[in-house]
Short mmCIF file of C-alpha atoms in Angstrom, two decimals:
data_model
loop_
_atom_site.label_atom_id
_atom_site.label_comp_id
_atom_site.label_asym_id
_atom_site.label_seq_id
_atom_site.Cartn_x
_atom_site.Cartn_y
_atom_site.Cartn_z
CA MET E 12 137.38 76.01 85.52
CA LEU E 13 134.20 77.04 83.89
CA TYR E 14 132.01 78.62 86.21
CA ALA E 15 127.89 80.41 86.07
CA ILE E 16 127.31 83.55 88.09
CA LEU E 17 123.74 83.65 88.97
CA CYS E 18 122.90 87.06 90.06
CA TYR E 19 119.84 87.42 92.49
CA ALA E 20 117.93 90.70 93.57
CA HIS E 21 114.47 92.19 95.63
CA GLU E 22 112.96 92.77 91.97
CA GLU E 23 111.06 95.93 93.29
CA THR E 24 114.37 98.17 93.98
CA VAL E 25 115.42 97.24 90.41
CA SER E 26 112.18 97.60 89.15
CA ALA E 27 111.79 100.95 91.15
CA TRP E 28 115.30 102.47 88.95
CA SER E 29 114.98 105.32 86.68
CA LYS E 30 116.27 104.52 83.38
CA GLU E 31 118.92 106.86 84.00
CA GLU E 32 119.73 104.77 86.94
CA ASP E 33 119.34 101.52 85.28
CA ASP E 34 121.77 102.74 82.43
CA ALA E 35 124.57 103.68 84.67
CA VAL E 36 124.39 100.38 86.68
CA ILE E 37 124.53 98.44 83.45
CA ALA E 38 127.04 101.07 81.83
CA LYS E 39 129.75 100.22 85.69
CA LEU E 40 128.91 95.95 85.08
CA ILE E 41 129.77 96.52 81.41
CA GLU E 42 132.93 98.01 82.68
CA VAL E 43 134.15 95.86 85.61
CA GLN E 44 133.10 92.66 82.71
CA THR E 45 135.83 94.29 80.00
CA PRO E 46 138.72 92.65 81.26
CA LEU E 47 137.35 89.46 80.91
CA LEU E 48 136.21 89.89 77.48
CA ALA E 49 139.09 91.10 76.30
CA ALA E 50 141.15 87.65 78.46
CA GLY E 51 138.73 85.76 75.75
CA LYS E 52 137.13 84.32 79.26
CA LEU E 53 133.81 85.64 78.83
CA GLY E 54 130.84 83.85 77.59
CA PRO E 55 126.82 84.36 77.24
CA VAL E 56 126.02 87.49 79.78
CA GLY E 57 121.57 87.64 80.31
CA ARG E 58 119.18 89.68 82.01
CA LEU E 59 116.11 88.29 82.21
CA MET E 60 112.63 89.94 82.23
CA PRO E 61 110.97 90.33 85.25
CA SER E 62 109.75 87.26 86.87
CA THR E 63 106.35 88.18 86.37
CA THR E 64 107.18 86.84 82.83
CA ALA E 65 108.39 83.60 84.41
CA THR E 66 105.53 80.27 83.61
CA THR E 67 106.82 77.04 85.61
CA VAL E 68 106.27 73.84 84.13
CA ARG E 69 106.27 70.81 87.06
CA LYS E 70 105.99 67.50 86.88
CA GLY E 71 102.77 66.78 88.05
CA ARG E 72 101.10 63.18 88.25
CA ASP E 73 99.88 62.71 85.08
CA GLU E 74 100.31 64.94 82.53
CA PRO E 75 103.05 68.22 84.01
CA LEU E 76 101.99 70.93 85.41
CA VAL E 77 102.33 75.06 83.85
CA LEU E 78 102.36 77.07 86.11
CA ASP E 79 102.23 81.14 85.91
CA GLY E 80 105.43 82.92 87.91
CA PRO E 81 109.33 82.06 89.09
CA PHE E 82 109.99 78.27 90.02
CA ALA E 83 109.63 79.33 94.48
CA GLU E 84 108.10 82.24 95.66
CA THR E 85 111.23 83.66 96.93
CA LYS E 86 111.73 87.50 98.03
CA GLU E 87 114.81 87.08 95.81
CA VAL E 88 114.15 86.10 92.82
CA LEU E 89 117.02 85.64 89.84
CA LEU E 90 117.44 88.54 87.90
CA GLY E 91 120.65 87.27 85.12
CA PHE E 92 123.51 85.60 84.59
CA TYR E 93 127.29 85.34 83.38
CA THR E 94 129.39 82.59 82.63
CA ALA E 95 133.25 82.92 82.69
CA GLU E 96 136.99 80.95 82.63
CA PHE E 97 138.19 81.24 85.97
CA ASP E 98 141.42 79.52 87.81
CA THR E 99 140.50 79.80 90.89
CA LEU E 100 137.88 80.09 93.02
CA GLU E 101 139.33 83.30 94.70
CA GLU E 102 139.03 84.71 91.31
CA VAL E 103 135.62 83.91 90.67
CA VAL E 104 134.59 85.18 94.14
CA ALA E 105 136.32 88.60 93.16
CA PHE E 106 134.60 89.15 90.14
CA ALA E 107 131.06 88.26 91.78
CA LYS E 108 132.33 91.63 94.67
CA SER E 109 133.19 93.83 92.09
CA LEU E 110 129.64 92.59 90.50
CA SER E 111 127.97 93.06 93.81
CA VAL E 112 129.93 96.45 94.63
CA VAL E 113 128.67 98.17 91.32
CA ASN E 114 124.71 96.58 91.54
CA PRO E 115 123.26 97.88 94.15
CA GLY E 116 119.62 96.33 93.58
CA SER E 117 121.74 92.75 93.29
CA SER E 118 121.40 90.53 96.89
CA SER E 119 123.68 87.63 95.70
CA TYR E 120 125.59 86.14 93.15
CA GLU E 121 125.43 82.59 93.55
CA ILE E 122 128.55 80.88 91.43
CA ARG E 123 128.72 77.30 90.36
CA PRO E 124 130.86 75.83 88.20
CA PHE E 125 129.96 73.97 85.15
CA ASN E 126 129.80 70.39 84.19
CA VAL E 127 128.60 70.72 80.69
CA PHE E 128 128.79 73.52 78.53
CA HIS E 129 127.51 73.95 74.99
CA PRO E 130 127.59 77.39 73.39
CA GLY E 131 124.71 76.26 71.32
CA ALA E 132 124.19 78.06 68.15
CA LEU E 133 122.72 80.99 68.83
CA LYS E 134 123.84 85.03 67.79
CA THR E 135 122.03 87.86 69.00
CA MET Z 19 124.19 105.49 93.14
CA THR Z 20 125.20 106.92 97.54
CA ASP Z 21 123.86 104.71 100.09
CA ILE Z 22 121.04 107.40 100.54
CA ALA Z 23 120.23 107.03 97.24
CA TRP Z 24 120.19 103.05 97.65
CA ILE Z 25 118.58 102.88 101.09
CA GLU Z 26 115.35 105.38 99.45
CA LEU Z 27 114.88 103.09 96.95
CA ALA Z 28 114.60 100.31 98.59
CA LEU Z 29 111.96 102.39 101.28
CA THR Z 30 110.30 103.09 98.40
CA ALA Z 31 109.65 99.64 96.69
CA ALA Z 32 109.16 97.92 100.39
CA ARG Z 33 106.55 100.59 101.26
CA PRO Z 34 103.25 98.94 99.97
CA GLN Z 35 103.58 95.82 102.07
CA ALA Z 36 105.94 97.88 105.55
CA LEU Z 37 102.42 99.97 105.00
CA GLY Z 38 99.76 97.41 103.73
CA ALA Z 39 100.83 95.18 107.26
CA LEU Z 40 101.06 98.13 109.63
CA LEU Z 41 97.81 99.11 108.70
CA ARG Z 42 96.14 95.93 109.43
CA TYR Z 43 98.09 95.28 112.39
CA PHE Z 44 96.99 99.44 114.08
CA ARG Z 45 93.59 99.55 111.80
CA ASP Z 46 93.98 103.04 111.35
CA LEU Z 47 95.61 104.76 107.61
CA ASP Z 48 97.03 107.45 110.05
CA THR Z 49 98.78 105.99 113.02
CA ALA Z 50 100.00 103.00 109.65
CA GLU Z 51 101.69 106.23 107.71
CA GLU Z 52 103.22 107.71 111.19
CA ALA Z 53 104.32 104.20 111.81
CA PHE Z 54 106.13 103.22 108.66
CA GLN Z 55 107.90 107.45 108.67
CA GLU Z 56 109.24 106.64 112.18
CA ALA Z 57 110.84 103.20 110.61
CA CYS Z 58 111.91 104.65 107.57
CA LEU Z 59 113.76 107.66 110.10
CA ARG Z 60 115.48 104.98 111.78
CA ALA Z 61 116.36 102.94 108.07
CA ILE Z 62 118.20 105.94 107.26
CA ARG Z 63 119.80 106.16 110.00
CA THR Z 64 121.24 102.42 110.73
CA TRP Z 65 121.30 101.14 107.65
CA PRO Z 66 124.23 102.57 106.54
CA ASP Z 67 126.37 101.72 109.04
CA LYS Z 68 124.97 98.13 109.24
CA GLY Z 69 124.35 97.50 105.75
CA PRO Z 70 120.93 96.92 104.37
CA PRO Z 71 118.46 93.67 106.22
CA ARG Z 72 118.18 91.09 103.75
CA ASP Z 73 114.15 91.84 103.63
CA PRO Z 74 113.72 95.91 104.21
CA ALA Z 75 110.13 95.40 104.28
CA ALA Z 76 109.95 92.79 106.97
CA TRP Z 77 112.96 95.24 109.26
CA LEU Z 78 110.19 98.34 108.51
CA ILE Z 79 107.06 95.89 109.66
CA PHE Z 80 108.42 94.86 112.96
CA VAL Z 81 110.30 98.82 113.76
CA GLY Z 82 107.88 100.24 112.48
CA ARG Z 83 105.22 98.10 114.85
CA ASN Z 84 107.06 99.08 118.00
CA SER Z 85 107.30 102.13 117.28
CA GLY Z 86 103.47 102.49 116.48
CA ILE Z 87 102.83 101.36 119.64
CA ASP Z 88 105.37 103.00 121.50
CA GLY Z 89 103.59 106.29 119.62
CA ILE Z 90 100.06 105.38 120.63
CA ARG Z 91 101.18 104.05 124.20
CA LYS Z 92 103.15 107.51 124.50
CA ARG Z 93 100.37 109.54 123.53
CA SER Z 94 97.61 107.16 126.56
CA ARG Z 95 99.94 107.44 129.19
CA ASN Z 96 102.56 109.51 128.58
CA ASP Z 97 105.17 106.77 128.98
CA PRO Z 98 108.81 107.30 127.83
CA LEU Z 99 110.05 106.37 124.31
CA PRO Z 100 112.58 102.96 124.66
CA GLU Z 101 116.41 103.66 124.27
CA GLU Z 102 117.42 104.01 120.56
CA GLU Z 103 119.43 101.00 120.96
CA ALA Z 104 117.23 98.99 121.59
CA PHE Z 105 116.12 100.08 117.87
CA SER Z 106 119.41 99.87 116.24
CA ASP Z 107 120.34 96.48 117.17
CA LEU Z 108 118.13 94.62 115.31
CA SER Z 109 120.97 92.55 113.60
CA ASP Z 110 120.33 89.63 115.67
CA ALA Z 111 116.74 89.38 115.37
CA GLU Z 112 116.39 89.97 111.80
CA GLY Z 113 117.33 86.55 110.81
CA ASP Z 114 113.67 85.07 112.27
CA MET Z 115 112.01 88.50 111.97
CA ALA Z 116 110.48 87.38 108.42
CA ASP Z 117 109.19 84.28 109.97
CA ARG Z 118 107.43 84.93 112.50
CA LEU Z 119 105.96 88.38 110.42
CA ASP Z 120 102.63 86.94 109.30
CA ASN Z 121 103.68 86.52 105.41
CA SER Z 122 100.73 84.87 104.39
CA HIS Z 123 98.68 88.12 104.63
CA TYR Z 124 100.68 89.77 102.04
CA ARG Z 125 99.42 89.61 99.43
CA ASP Z 126 95.91 90.91 100.83
CA ASP Z 127 97.48 93.46 102.68
CA ILE Z 128 99.22 94.78 99.86
CA LEU Z 129 95.63 94.66 97.71
CA ARG Z 130 93.77 96.25 100.98
CA LEU Z 131 95.91 99.02 100.91
CA MET Z 132 95.23 99.83 96.94
CA PHE Z 133 91.64 98.79 97.64
CA ILE Z 134 90.85 101.62 99.83
CA CYS Z 135 92.15 104.17 97.66
CA CYS Z 136 89.37 102.91 95.42
CA HIS Z 137 86.14 103.52 97.06
CA PRO Z 138 83.38 105.07 94.63
CA ASP Z 139 82.49 107.49 95.68
CA LEU Z 140 85.70 109.31 95.20
CA PRO Z 141 86.16 111.15 92.35
CA ALA Z 142 88.87 109.53 89.83
CA THR Z 143 91.24 112.56 90.61
CA GLN Z 144 91.19 111.87 94.16
CA GLN Z 145 91.69 108.09 93.63
CA ILE Z 146 94.44 108.80 91.58
CA ALA Z 147 95.95 111.36 93.94
CA LEU Z 148 94.96 108.97 97.00
CA ALA Z 149 96.71 105.73 95.51
CA LEU Z 150 100.12 107.37 94.34
CA ARG Z 151 100.34 109.29 97.87
CA ILE Z 152 99.27 106.50 100.09
CA VAL Z 153 100.67 103.07 97.62
CA SER Z 154 103.14 105.07 96.44
CA GLY Z 155 104.95 107.09 98.63
CA LEU Z 156 105.26 109.95 96.26
CA THR Z 157 105.39 113.45 97.94
CA VAL Z 158 102.43 115.59 97.55
CA LYS Z 159 104.88 118.05 95.93
CA GLN Z 160 105.53 115.60 92.87
CA ILE Z 161 100.95 114.60 93.11
CA ALA Z 162 100.53 118.17 92.62
CA ARG Z 163 103.70 118.67 90.13
CA ALA Z 164 102.11 115.76 87.97
CA PHE Z 165 98.67 117.68 88.18
CA LEU Z 166 99.40 120.16 87.31
CA VAL Z 167 98.06 121.57 89.99
CA SER Z 168 99.45 123.72 93.59
CA GLU Z 169 100.73 121.63 96.14
CA ALA Z 170 97.79 123.15 98.17
CA ALA Z 171 95.00 122.65 96.29
CA MET Z 172 96.89 118.49 95.80
CA GLU Z 173 97.41 118.65 99.56
CA GLN Z 174 94.09 119.72 100.65
CA ARG Z 175 92.12 117.29 97.72
CA ILE Z 176 93.87 113.49 99.26
CA THR Z 177 93.43 115.08 102.87
CA ARG Z 178 90.06 115.36 101.81
CA ALA Z 179 90.15 112.09 100.50
CA LYS Z 180 91.87 110.42 103.56
CA ALA Z 181 89.57 111.70 105.56
CA ARG Z 182 86.43 110.33 102.72
CA VAL Z 183 88.07 106.69 103.18
CA ALA Z 184 88.09 106.14 107.32
CA ASP Z 185 84.69 106.40 107.21
CA ALA Z 186 84.78 104.02 104.77
CA ASN Z 187 85.64 100.80 107.34
CA VAL Z 188 87.12 98.42 104.60
CA PRO Z 189 87.02 95.31 105.73
CA PHE Z 190 90.48 94.23 107.88
CA GLU Z 191 89.88 90.33 108.32
CA THR Z 192 91.41 88.23 104.97
CA PRO Z 193 89.08 88.80 101.96
CA GLY Z 194 86.86 86.07 100.59
CA ALA Z 195 87.49 84.80 97.09
CA VAL Z 196 84.80 86.53 95.13
CA GLU Z 197 85.66 89.67 97.56
CA ARG Z 198 89.11 89.89 96.99
CA SER Z 199 88.22 89.16 93.03
CA GLU Z 200 86.20 92.05 93.18
CA ARG Z 201 88.72 94.10 95.29
CA LEU Z 202 91.66 93.35 92.21
CA THR Z 203 89.17 94.26 89.42
CA SER Z 204 88.81 97.78 90.92
CA VAL Z 205 92.37 98.25 91.62
CA ALA Z 206 93.26 97.05 87.95
CA ALA Z 207 91.01 100.14 87.10
CA MET Z 208 92.70 102.71 89.23
CA ILE Z 209 96.28 101.60 87.86
CA TYR Z 210 94.24 101.96 84.41
CA LEU Z 211 93.35 105.33 85.76
CA ILE Z 212 96.57 106.62 86.42
CA PHE Z 213 97.64 105.69 83.60
CA ASN Z 214 95.65 107.22 81.32
CA GLU Z 215 96.59 110.62 83.25
CA GLY Z 216 100.10 110.73 82.29
CA TYR Z 217 98.98 109.01 78.85
CA SER Z 218 96.56 111.75 77.65
CA ALA Z 219 98.83 114.56 78.24
CA SER Z 220 99.81 117.00 75.67
CA GLY Z 221 103.50 117.22 74.11
CA ASP Z 222 104.36 120.17 76.18
CA THR Z 223 102.99 118.09 79.21
CA ALA Z 224 104.24 114.86 78.45
CA GLU Z 225 107.68 115.34 80.19
CA ILE Z 226 106.03 116.37 83.88
CA ARG Z 227 103.59 113.62 83.70
CA ALA Z 228 105.07 110.78 82.39
CA PRO Z 229 106.12 109.71 85.72
CA LEU Z 230 102.48 108.69 86.31
CA CYS Z 231 102.76 106.36 83.56
CA GLU Z 232 105.89 105.00 85.08
CA GLU Z 233 104.36 104.80 88.76
CA ALA Z 234 100.89 102.75 87.04
CA ILE Z 235 103.24 100.07 85.24
CA ARG Z 236 105.09 99.57 88.56
CA LEU Z 237 101.77 99.27 90.55
CA ALA Z 238 100.88 96.53 87.30
CA ARG Z 239 103.99 95.19 88.01
CA LEU Z 240 103.51 94.68 91.87
CA LEU Z 241 99.81 93.89 91.74
CA LEU Z 242 100.81 90.65 88.42
CA ARG Z 243 103.89 89.61 91.13
CA LEU Z 244 100.97 89.15 94.14
CA PHE Z 245 98.13 87.55 91.47
CA GLN Z 246 100.68 85.79 89.38
CA GLY Z 247 97.83 83.57 87.61
CA GLU Z 248 95.77 85.89 86.86
CA PRO Z 249 95.39 86.32 82.89
CA GLU Z 250 93.45 90.22 82.82
CA ILE Z 251 96.47 91.51 85.09
CA MET Z 252 99.25 90.12 83.30
CA GLY Z 253 96.81 91.73 79.94
CA LEU Z 254 96.70 95.78 82.04
CA THR Z 255 100.62 95.40 82.31
CA ALA Z 256 101.39 93.94 78.87
CA LEU Z 257 98.65 97.33 77.60
CA LEU Z 258 100.61 99.97 79.89
CA LEU Z 259 103.96 98.47 78.88
CA ILE Z 260 103.06 98.05 75.22
CA GLN Z 261 101.59 101.86 75.00
CA HIS Z 262 104.16 103.65 77.04
CA ALA Z 263 107.17 101.90 75.00
CA ARG Z 264 105.84 104.38 72.69
CA ALA Z 265 106.61 107.53 74.41
CA ALA Z 266 109.33 109.19 72.76
CA ALA Z 267 107.21 108.77 69.76
CA ARG Z 268 103.97 110.48 70.42
CA PHE Z 269 104.85 114.25 70.42
CA ASP Z 270 107.12 116.08 68.23
CA ALA Z 271 110.18 118.77 69.09
CA ASP Z 272 107.27 121.17 69.98
CA GLY Z 273 104.98 119.44 71.50
CA ALA Z 274 102.52 118.26 69.03
CA VAL Z 275 101.07 114.83 67.99
CA ILE Z 276 102.68 112.23 65.88
CA LEU Z 277 99.67 109.83 65.59
CA LEU Z 278 100.46 105.93 64.94
CA ASP Z 279 101.22 105.81 61.19
CA ASP Z 280 103.56 108.51 61.58
CA GLN Z 281 105.74 107.95 64.17
CA ASP Z 282 109.39 106.97 63.96
CA ARG Z 283 109.48 103.07 65.21
CA SER Z 284 112.96 103.14 65.78
CA LEU Z 285 111.86 105.27 69.23
CA TRP Z 286 109.68 102.48 70.31
CA ASN Z 287 111.33 101.22 73.64
CA LYS Z 288 111.96 96.83 72.87
CA PRO Z 289 112.18 95.60 75.82
CA LEU Z 290 109.04 97.13 76.91
CA ILE Z 291 107.68 95.68 73.85
CA ALA Z 292 109.10 92.65 74.56
CA GLU Z 293 107.69 92.40 77.96
CA GLY Z 294 104.29 93.06 76.85
CA LEU Z 295 104.54 90.32 74.27
CA ALA Z 296 105.50 88.03 76.81
CA LEU Z 297 102.99 89.15 79.23
CA ILE Z 298 100.23 88.32 76.10
CA ASP Z 299 101.69 85.08 75.47
CA LYS Z 300 101.14 83.83 79.14
CA ALA Z 301 97.44 85.38 79.25
CA MET Z 302 96.32 83.84 76.69
CA ARG Z 303 97.76 80.50 77.82
CA HIS Z 304 94.27 80.94 79.94
CA ARG Z 305 91.64 81.21 77.58
CA ARG Z 306 89.50 83.57 80.25
CA SER Z 307 89.67 86.86 77.81
CA GLY Z 308 88.57 89.83 79.59
CA PRO Z 309 88.94 93.91 78.00
CA TYR Z 310 92.90 94.21 78.98
CA GLN Z 311 93.93 91.60 77.14
CA VAL Z 312 92.19 92.44 74.33
CA GLN Z 313 93.33 96.17 74.32
CA ALA Z 314 96.90 94.12 74.99
CA ALA Z 315 96.67 92.44 72.28
CA ILE Z 316 95.38 95.92 69.85
CA ALA Z 317 98.18 97.43 71.21
CA ALA Z 318 100.71 94.69 70.13
CA LEU Z 319 99.50 94.23 66.38
CA HIS Z 320 100.35 97.65 66.74
CA ALA Z 321 103.95 97.04 68.05
CA ARG Z 322 104.53 94.31 66.45
CA ALA Z 323 104.23 96.23 62.60
CA GLU Z 324 108.07 97.80 61.83
CA LYS Z 325 106.02 99.35 59.18
CA PRO Z 326 102.55 101.20 59.54
CA GLU Z 327 101.80 98.69 56.34
CA ASP Z 328 102.38 96.03 58.06
CA THR Z 329 99.87 95.94 60.84
CA ASP Z 330 97.23 93.45 61.22
CA TRP Z 331 94.56 95.67 60.64
CA THR Z 332 91.79 92.61 59.92
CA GLN Z 333 92.68 91.15 63.21
CA ILE Z 334 92.52 94.97 65.01
CA ASP Z 335 88.52 94.91 63.77
CA LEU Z 336 88.15 91.71 64.99
CA LEU Z 337 89.67 92.36 68.31
CA TYR Z 338 87.53 95.69 68.46
CA GLY Z 339 84.59 93.28 68.00
CA ALA Z 340 85.36 90.90 70.69
CA LEU Z 341 86.06 94.16 72.85
CA GLU Z 342 82.32 95.84 71.70
CA ILE Z 343 80.28 92.75 73.04
CA MET Z 344 83.11 92.66 76.27
CA GLN Z 345 82.85 96.43 77.01
CA PRO Z 346 79.99 97.99 74.25
CA SER Z 347 80.79 101.32 74.89
CA PRO Z 348 80.30 103.88 71.68
CA VAL Z 349 84.27 104.70 71.86
CA VAL Z 350 84.73 101.33 71.44
CA THR Z 351 82.77 101.21 68.29
CA LEU Z 352 84.70 104.31 66.89
CA ASN Z 353 88.27 102.60 67.63
CA ARG Z 354 86.81 100.22 65.46
CA ALA Z 355 85.04 102.01 62.83
CA VAL Z 356 89.40 103.12 62.13
CA ALA Z 357 89.62 99.91 61.97
CA VAL Z 358 87.30 99.41 59.60
CA SER Z 359 88.08 101.82 57.74
CA LYS Z 360 91.97 100.55 57.06
CA VAL Z 361 90.25 97.08 55.93
CA ARG Z 362 87.21 97.75 54.22
CA GLY Z 363 87.18 101.43 53.31
CA PRO Z 364 85.59 104.62 54.28
CA GLN Z 365 82.17 104.22 53.71
CA ALA Z 366 81.99 101.33 56.13
CA ALA Z 367 83.67 103.23 59.02
CA LEU Z 368 81.64 106.67 58.50
CA ASP Z 369 78.09 104.01 58.17
CA MET Z 370 79.28 102.65 61.35
CA ILE Z 371 80.04 105.64 63.59
CA GLU Z 372 76.64 107.36 62.29
CA PRO Z 373 74.32 106.26 64.69
CA LEU Z 374 77.30 107.24 67.86
CA ALA Z 375 76.38 111.06 66.48
CA ALA Z 376 73.73 111.55 69.33
CA ARG Z 377 76.13 109.54 72.36
CA LEU Z 378 79.53 111.51 71.96
CA SER Z 379 78.43 114.80 70.58
CA ASN Z 380 80.50 116.32 73.18
CA TYR Z 381 83.41 113.81 72.41
CA PHE Z 382 86.84 115.38 70.71
CA HIS Z 383 87.78 112.33 68.87
CA PHE Z 384 84.46 111.60 67.32
CA PHE Z 385 84.30 114.50 64.99
CA GLY Z 386 87.85 114.35 64.56
CA VAL Z 387 87.47 110.69 63.24
CA ARG Z 388 84.51 111.53 61.10
CA GLY Z 389 85.99 114.41 59.80
CA ALA Z 390 89.10 112.78 58.56
CA LEU Z 391 86.96 109.81 56.88
CA LEU Z 392 84.66 112.29 55.02
CA MET Z 393 87.78 114.29 54.00
CA GLN Z 394 89.13 110.49 52.72
CA LEU Z 395 85.43 110.52 51.12
CA GLY Z 396 86.37 113.63 49.12
CA ARG Z 397 83.07 115.71 51.23
CA ASN Z 398 85.23 118.40 52.13
CA ASP Z 399 82.26 121.08 52.98
CA GLU Z 400 81.55 118.40 55.75
CA ALA Z 401 84.90 117.36 56.95
CA ARG Z 402 85.16 121.18 57.68
CA THR Z 403 82.63 121.12 60.08
CA ALA Z 404 84.13 118.37 62.21
CA PHE Z 405 87.16 119.27 62.41
CA ASP Z 406 85.60 123.00 63.60
CA ARG Z 407 83.64 120.97 65.84
CA ALA Z 408 86.72 118.85 67.00
CA ILE Z 409 88.30 122.20 67.41
CA ALA Z 410 86.04 123.00 69.44
CA LEU Z 411 86.43 120.27 71.97
CA ALA Z 412 89.66 119.41 71.78
CA ASN Z 413 91.27 118.72 75.28
CA THR Z 414 94.16 120.13 74.93
CA SER Z 415 96.41 122.68 72.77
CA ALA Z 416 97.53 119.73 71.30
CA GLU Z 417 94.10 118.26 70.05
CA ALA Z 418 93.45 121.88 68.33
CA ALA Z 419 97.18 121.92 67.04
CA HIS Z 420 96.44 118.36 65.65
CA ILE Z 421 93.14 119.14 63.94
CA ARG Z 422 94.19 122.56 62.40
CA MET Z 423 96.57 120.58 60.19
CA HIS Z 424 93.76 118.44 59.08
CA LEU Z 425 91.62 122.05 58.23
CA ASP Z 426 94.82 123.65 56.72
CA ARG Z 427 95.05 120.50 54.53
CA LEU Z 428 91.34 121.44 53.56
CA GLN Z 429 92.21 124.87 52.92
CA ARG Z 430 95.18 124.29 50.39
CA ASP Z 431 93.29 121.71 48.45
CA SER Z 432 90.58 123.14 47.64
CA GLN Z 433 91.85 126.72 47.08
CA PRO Z 434 92.94 125.18 43.34
CA ARG Z 435 89.31 123.95 42.98
CA GLY Z 436 88.20 127.35 43.66
CA LYS Z 437 89.73 128.92 40.93
CA LYS Z 438 88.83 126.39 38.00
CA ALA Z 439 85.65 126.63 39.09
CA GLY Z 440 85.77 130.11 38.01
CA LYS Z 441 84.93 131.75 41.87
#
């Protein structure tokens, strides 16, 4: 099954990292993903800009409202996501655990199976 | 990262919120700082075993508040401190702790903590030092290093500044809308000062002073997280991000200044620029322009140009024109003149800055720009006089070296002509 793995974190902590600390974490995260990538099971992966850059469009009574900031004011914000193919939930949990071990900034990983998935046409 | 390194980062990140809340409880900066310190020590002792709490700031406020109250009791009645266990075993309490804390206050708590550092009686350098100590939690040693002064001198500066703000009686009630907006303006200006303290460093000290820029960005992002809908705070954050993005390209290996036109643009930090551009886009939607947004928009036009010749100088000229109306200052006009020289030529720019001569008679950049314009017009003797004056007014060795480069070029250019004239 195809899964989305959504990474949540305390933004204050992650944005306090120095460039070196950030680079070190990213290097380790890439290491964790490499086997999946080699097996052809890893889909798009993304890291989001800080939630201060977020804009939310919310349904209003007449016209939709455009609001500054992320959808919900929470301590933990969405930091980034992975998409990958796994045979069992057990395997996804193991993958998320290994991401969590090497990312001291992450606090939670939400695992959600895809219902529909279009890889789209974007090239980076 | 080790456990301790992670914990220290988490403590630093939680500091403004936790210390801000403790300040509201105790209404005394020293007591709040002691309580926070105590809570941090307990965190370092207990978090490695128990794992970090879900909400570090809430944990620190809870523990700090208890230990602060105990500290006050101990001093007044000499009661024994409660058992360590009472604090260590917080795992059950943690879940509902966040609910019990007065979360609605945290914005104003952090704003107040920042605002007390902006006391108008404090000179800029003391405001900055105090903010770095209190809000950012940098050590006196780190701050002294960034300011290039001795630790003892910095300690004294901070102690003096603290004594002054202690007498200032900043109200602890929740501020009204007008007061909040005034505080926001002062705090934004203070963050801008911190950034400039780092940004105006010369090549030989840029690396030592870079943490000031990074800290200013951290504070700006924090402020923006608290006040998500304020276009000027978006503008300020964008401005700092885009300016700082050029850090790696601003000086050569010998520490000499490299001007924007000559910078290796591949060294610019693309993610920082992208974040800055995203924030300006957001700010523009509000159609409530302000000086930070305009300055950020100018910085963005430079950042968007892949090559110097792609720079949209016409737009930059217009933006400086807008800034002159919002924030009239001879320095803004001087900056505008640089854009004007690119769009309408050096004579138009020179005409623009001549009326500023009296007000900028001690300003390095005035003579630097004037000299460069005169040089472009072939008025080399006058250019030389302007450059000599600039060197005399240079604030850093890098600035002086840069002007000397112009003088050397004038020297080279004038020699062959001198021979032709038969001198």
